[in-house]
XYZ file of C-alpha atoms in Angstrom:
340
model
C 0.000 0.000 0.000
C 2.924 2.316 0.719
C 4.320 1.780 -2.796
C 0.867 2.395 -4.292
C 0.646 5.698 -2.456
C 4.194 6.784 -3.367
C 3.839 6.236 -7.127
C 0.294 5.286 -8.233
C 1.092 5.519 -11.967
C 4.040 3.144 -11.773
C 2.024 0.728 -9.638
C -0.867 0.828 -12.119
C 1.474 0.018 -15.017
C 2.994 -2.829 -13.018
C -0.431 -4.324 -12.207
C -1.499 -4.084 -15.867
C 1.657 -5.933 -16.930
C 0.954 -8.689 -14.403
C -2.684 -8.985 -15.514
C -1.674 -9.170 -19.174
C 0.769 -11.943 -18.357
C -1.919 -13.859 -16.433
C -4.278 -13.499 -19.402
C -1.566 -14.857 -21.697
C -1.181 -17.899 -19.449
C -4.949 -18.426 -19.503
C -4.971 -18.300 -23.303
C -2.129 -20.809 -23.524
C -3.829 -23.239 -21.154
C -6.892 -23.499 -23.398
C -9.325 -23.962 -20.522
C -9.405 -20.291 -19.497
C -7.579 -20.986 -16.241
C -4.032 -19.817 -15.680
C -1.642 -22.483 -14.454
C -0.374 -21.187 -11.136
C 2.313 -23.309 -9.539
C 2.763 -22.971 -5.812
C 1.207 -21.087 -2.949
C 3.675 -18.220 -3.289
C 2.492 -17.338 -6.789
C -1.119 -17.558 -5.692
C -0.458 -15.323 -2.683
C 1.378 -12.770 -4.831
C -1.470 -12.526 -7.343
C -3.994 -12.105 -4.537
C -1.883 -9.375 -2.975
C -1.538 -7.543 -6.301
C -5.303 -7.742 -6.771
C -5.848 -6.307 -3.279
C -3.436 -3.452 -3.993
C -5.289 -2.696 -7.226
C -8.592 -2.493 -5.349
C -7.009 -0.563 -2.442
C -8.059 -3.373 -0.154
C -6.017 -3.722 3.002
C -5.985 -7.109 4.656
C -7.175 -7.044 8.271
C -4.315 -9.309 9.299
C -1.686 -6.899 8.014
C 0.270 -5.737 11.043
C 1.931 -2.314 10.900
C 3.007 -2.377 14.540
C 6.076 -4.454 13.719
C 7.009 -2.079 10.879
C 6.671 0.909 13.208
C 8.854 -0.800 15.800
C 11.570 -1.486 13.223
C 11.360 2.098 11.966
C 11.847 3.478 15.493
C 14.770 1.111 16.046
C 16.450 2.327 12.853
C 15.899 5.946 13.881
C 17.653 5.272 17.190
C 20.598 3.994 15.165
C 20.510 7.349 13.338
C 19.874 5.591 10.024
C 18.059 8.070 7.777
C 18.847 6.846 4.289
C 20.319 3.696 2.837
C 22.227 4.172 -0.397
C 23.341 1.227 -2.521
C 26.028 2.436 -4.896
C 27.076 0.847 -8.149
C 24.507 -1.949 -7.968
C 23.383 -3.187 -11.384
C 19.943 -4.596 -12.163
C 21.540 -7.838 -13.352
C 23.048 -8.361 -9.920
C 19.836 -7.375 -8.147
C 17.762 -9.850 -10.191
C 20.318 -12.654 -10.108
C 18.668 -15.627 -8.307
C 22.066 -17.130 -7.437
C 23.395 -14.333 -5.235
C 26.342 -15.212 -3.038
C 27.992 -13.537 -0.097
C 27.600 -9.789 0.330
C 26.102 -9.344 -3.131
C 24.920 -5.781 -2.442
C 28.474 -4.448 -2.085
C 30.053 -2.784 -5.130
C 33.534 -3.629 -6.280
C 35.671 -6.700 -6.737
C 34.870 -8.437 -3.450
C 31.157 -8.610 -4.171
C 31.449 -9.476 -7.866
C 34.146 -12.094 -7.568
C 33.198 -14.110 -4.528
C 33.896 -17.332 -6.398
C 37.577 -16.431 -6.580
C 38.760 -17.302 -3.086
C 42.294 -15.985 -3.599
C 41.121 -12.533 -4.700
C 38.756 -12.268 -1.742
C 41.489 -13.372 0.664
C 43.941 -10.843 -0.796
C 41.373 -8.055 -0.477
C 40.708 -8.934 3.157
C 44.445 -9.104 3.888
C 44.909 -5.677 2.294
C 42.169 -4.165 4.457
C 43.659 -5.758 7.570
C 47.104 -4.372 6.669
C 45.685 -0.858 6.213
C 43.902 -1.115 9.563
C 47.150 -2.203 11.237
C 49.022 0.740 9.696
C 46.326 3.109 10.943
C 46.652 1.722 14.474
C 50.435 2.122 14.345
C 49.980 5.726 13.213
C 47.539 6.288 16.080
C 50.119 4.980 18.538
C 52.751 7.284 17.029
C 50.391 10.232 17.596
C 50.075 9.274 21.294
C 46.504 8.030 21.053
C 46.864 6.085 24.291
C 43.320 4.773 24.858
C 41.046 2.498 22.854
C 38.531 5.325 22.451
C 41.134 7.759 21.120
C 42.573 5.165 18.750
C 39.095 4.409 17.390
C 38.330 8.123 16.944
C 41.685 8.713 15.252
C 41.160 5.842 12.795
C 37.670 7.071 11.896
C 38.781 10.675 11.326
C 41.877 9.785 9.323
C 40.194 7.113 7.173
C 36.974 9.003 6.392
C 36.115 9.333 2.693
C 34.855 12.854 3.443
C 33.618 14.815 6.460
C 30.101 13.345 6.186
C 31.471 9.796 6.167
C 33.668 10.547 9.190
C 30.797 12.299 10.996
C 28.434 9.334 10.561
C 31.086 6.834 11.665
C 31.906 8.901 14.752
C 28.240 8.823 15.747
C 28.173 5.049 15.367
C 31.083 4.665 17.795
C 28.515 5.340 20.549
C 31.236 6.137 23.100
C 30.170 5.551 26.719
C 30.245 8.163 29.470
C 32.494 11.154 28.873
C 34.638 9.479 26.221
C 32.877 11.451 23.478
C 34.863 14.470 24.726
C 37.912 12.865 23.152
C 36.424 13.403 19.679
C 37.196 17.128 19.560
C 40.580 16.757 21.227
C 41.667 14.071 18.765
C 40.282 16.074 15.837
C 42.224 19.221 16.794
C 45.367 17.177 17.389
C 45.069 15.594 13.928
C 44.704 19.062 12.396
C 47.777 20.424 14.182
C 49.911 17.438 13.171
C 49.387 18.000 9.429
C 52.225 19.363 7.315
C 49.748 21.496 5.338
C 46.597 23.004 6.867
C 43.517 21.000 5.863
C 40.007 22.494 6.071
C 38.592 18.968 6.332
C 39.036 19.171 10.098
C 37.254 22.519 10.446
C 34.262 21.376 8.393
C 34.023 18.167 10.428
C 34.322 20.113 13.700
C 31.571 22.521 12.612
C 29.311 19.590 11.710
C 29.865 17.964 15.100
C 29.190 21.219 16.973
C 26.017 21.742 14.961
C 24.843 18.236 15.853
C 25.716 18.261 19.560
C 26.155 21.396 21.689
C 28.516 19.601 24.090
C 31.118 19.332 21.317
C 31.257 23.147 21.197
C 32.025 23.345 24.923
C 34.686 20.647 24.588
C 36.256 22.509 21.667
C 36.444 25.733 23.693
C 38.222 24.030 26.596
C 40.520 22.263 24.139
C 41.537 25.592 22.580
C 42.110 27.143 26.013
C 44.430 24.247 26.879
C 46.387 24.892 23.682
C 46.691 28.599 24.563
C 48.663 27.514 27.649
C 51.138 25.659 25.394
C 51.818 28.506 22.949
C 55.202 29.401 24.473
C 56.542 25.917 23.712
C 54.522 25.264 20.544
C 56.361 24.885 17.187
C 55.588 27.612 14.650
C 53.821 25.333 12.125
C 51.579 23.885 14.816
C 50.789 27.397 16.093
C 49.940 28.550 12.566
C 47.558 25.606 12.037
C 45.869 26.382 15.359
C 45.407 30.030 14.318
C 43.877 29.040 10.973
C 41.654 26.445 12.645
C 40.314 29.062 15.078
C 39.769 31.590 12.281
C 37.689 29.035 10.359
C 35.641 28.167 13.440
C 34.876 31.828 14.166
C 34.193 32.711 10.515
C 31.714 29.830 10.233
C 30.048 31.121 13.452
C 30.620 27.762 15.100
C 32.481 29.693 17.813
C 32.560 33.397 18.592
C 35.533 35.632 19.328
C 34.506 35.293 22.979
C 36.689 32.176 22.972
C 39.599 34.647 23.332
C 38.350 35.984 26.672
C 40.943 33.931 28.583
C 43.833 35.787 26.918
C 45.554 38.480 29.029
C 45.681 41.195 26.371
C 46.596 44.055 28.729
C 49.487 42.307 30.500
C 52.752 42.719 28.516
C 54.451 40.025 30.600
C 51.821 37.471 29.565
C 52.146 38.353 25.872
C 55.355 36.505 25.035
C 56.822 36.734 21.502
C 55.332 33.355 20.559
C 51.879 34.358 21.801
C 52.085 37.643 19.915
C 53.060 35.750 16.768
C 50.177 33.285 17.195
C 47.416 35.850 17.715
C 48.819 38.049 14.961
C 48.476 35.095 12.573
C 44.943 34.559 13.889
C 43.769 38.117 13.171
C 45.550 38.216 9.809
C 43.663 35.034 8.873
C 40.388 36.585 10.090
C 40.988 39.749 8.041
C 41.232 37.661 4.866
C 37.470 37.029 4.981
C 34.909 39.284 3.225
C 33.788 42.485 4.959
C 30.354 41.039 5.737
C 31.847 38.090 7.620
C 34.297 40.316 9.522
C 31.521 42.726 10.518
C 29.323 39.915 11.815
C 32.200 38.205 13.655
C 33.064 41.301 15.678
C 29.438 42.389 16.111
C 28.689 39.118 17.905
C 30.833 40.205 20.863
C 29.786 43.879 20.735
C 26.407 43.393 22.394
C 27.638 41.662 25.572
C 28.635 44.089 28.366
C 30.694 41.389 30.122
C 33.063 41.266 27.127
C 34.126 44.924 27.349
C 37.600 43.938 28.603
C 37.989 41.544 25.671
C 36.938 44.215 23.162
C 39.416 46.737 24.555
C 42.193 44.157 24.665
C 41.617 43.043 21.075
C 41.482 46.656 19.883
C 44.847 47.365 21.527
C 46.481 44.165 20.280
C 45.381 44.519 16.650
C 46.457 48.179 16.522
C 49.797 47.519 18.218
C 50.891 44.148 16.802
C 48.920 43.538 13.597
C 48.314 46.855 11.811
C 51.818 48.217 12.552
C 53.457 45.206 10.897
C 50.909 44.748 8.094
C 49.453 47.985 6.698
C 47.290 46.036 4.235
C 44.838 45.088 6.984
C 44.263 48.681 8.115
C 40.902 48.994 6.312
C 39.763 45.662 7.735
C 40.749 46.816 11.215
C 38.696 50.010 10.843
C 35.697 47.862 9.897
C 36.290 45.535 12.859
C 36.641 48.482 15.259
C 33.382 49.941 14.011
C 31.700 46.554 14.506
C 33.015 46.364 18.086
C 31.107 49.590 18.796
C 27.957 48.199 17.157
C 26.135 47.766 20.470
C 22.782 47.406 18.717
C 24.036 44.169 17.189
C 22.932 44.976 13.628
C 24.348 42.364 11.242
C 25.145 42.797 7.564
């Protein structure tokens, strides 16, 4: 009945084809009765007839279907996509193994050696991933699992869905953001894959945003001993998070902007890279970023500190960002919170 409701025209054409075939069988039999072999065929024809007449059998139980649907929803299964599956394979009566999978494993299950080699290759890749996780100091099972999922994801959606399926107990889901940031900082070249994945996680679960904030604050404490490349990646990561409005500039409220002793050369370098990265965005994004912290009275110290830092350490060394700074300063005084 569900199929009939989804596409009545296609169902009507299907029923007509079945009826024509039954009439052909009747004509061939000579006695006006179609030769139907087996109870299954008889049941199918009766069901098709009921669908045609919109007749629902009283014994049809939808409770079980509803229960299965709820169970799938709890597993966060929204859509099932079968890729690269041909009709010939779908209609093949002699299906073997995991016939629904695309690729060589599914299509060549008769070749035992090829299947064994494919499995060995996957096992070898998994072992290499675990060794890499150990090298990156992923010292718990949860962190190793998170690391393997993030690093082996086909794209950020694939990684996001697999992270949800890990179903980490207790507070272990806090490791997701910490591992993600660590993976980003370990790269030789900055990769936006991590920022998009982080934004998706924060959008899905608010707790990830809190974990990310605390993670960044912990990294602020390490800036004096942090290598330059790692510091640069952290600055770009933060700029992306703020520009996407996943986080606000309020994440910088823990920085002691007015204390010269706290602003070591490495910290100055880091936050200069951060604001230079922020000023690369369009004017609309910059205006909205700084306006977000303009309407909160409690952030007055942060606004004054940022104003001083940008003027003293960013604009003086990079005159190209002067116009962007003027826009940001105007946005910081936008107490009405009007966005572009």
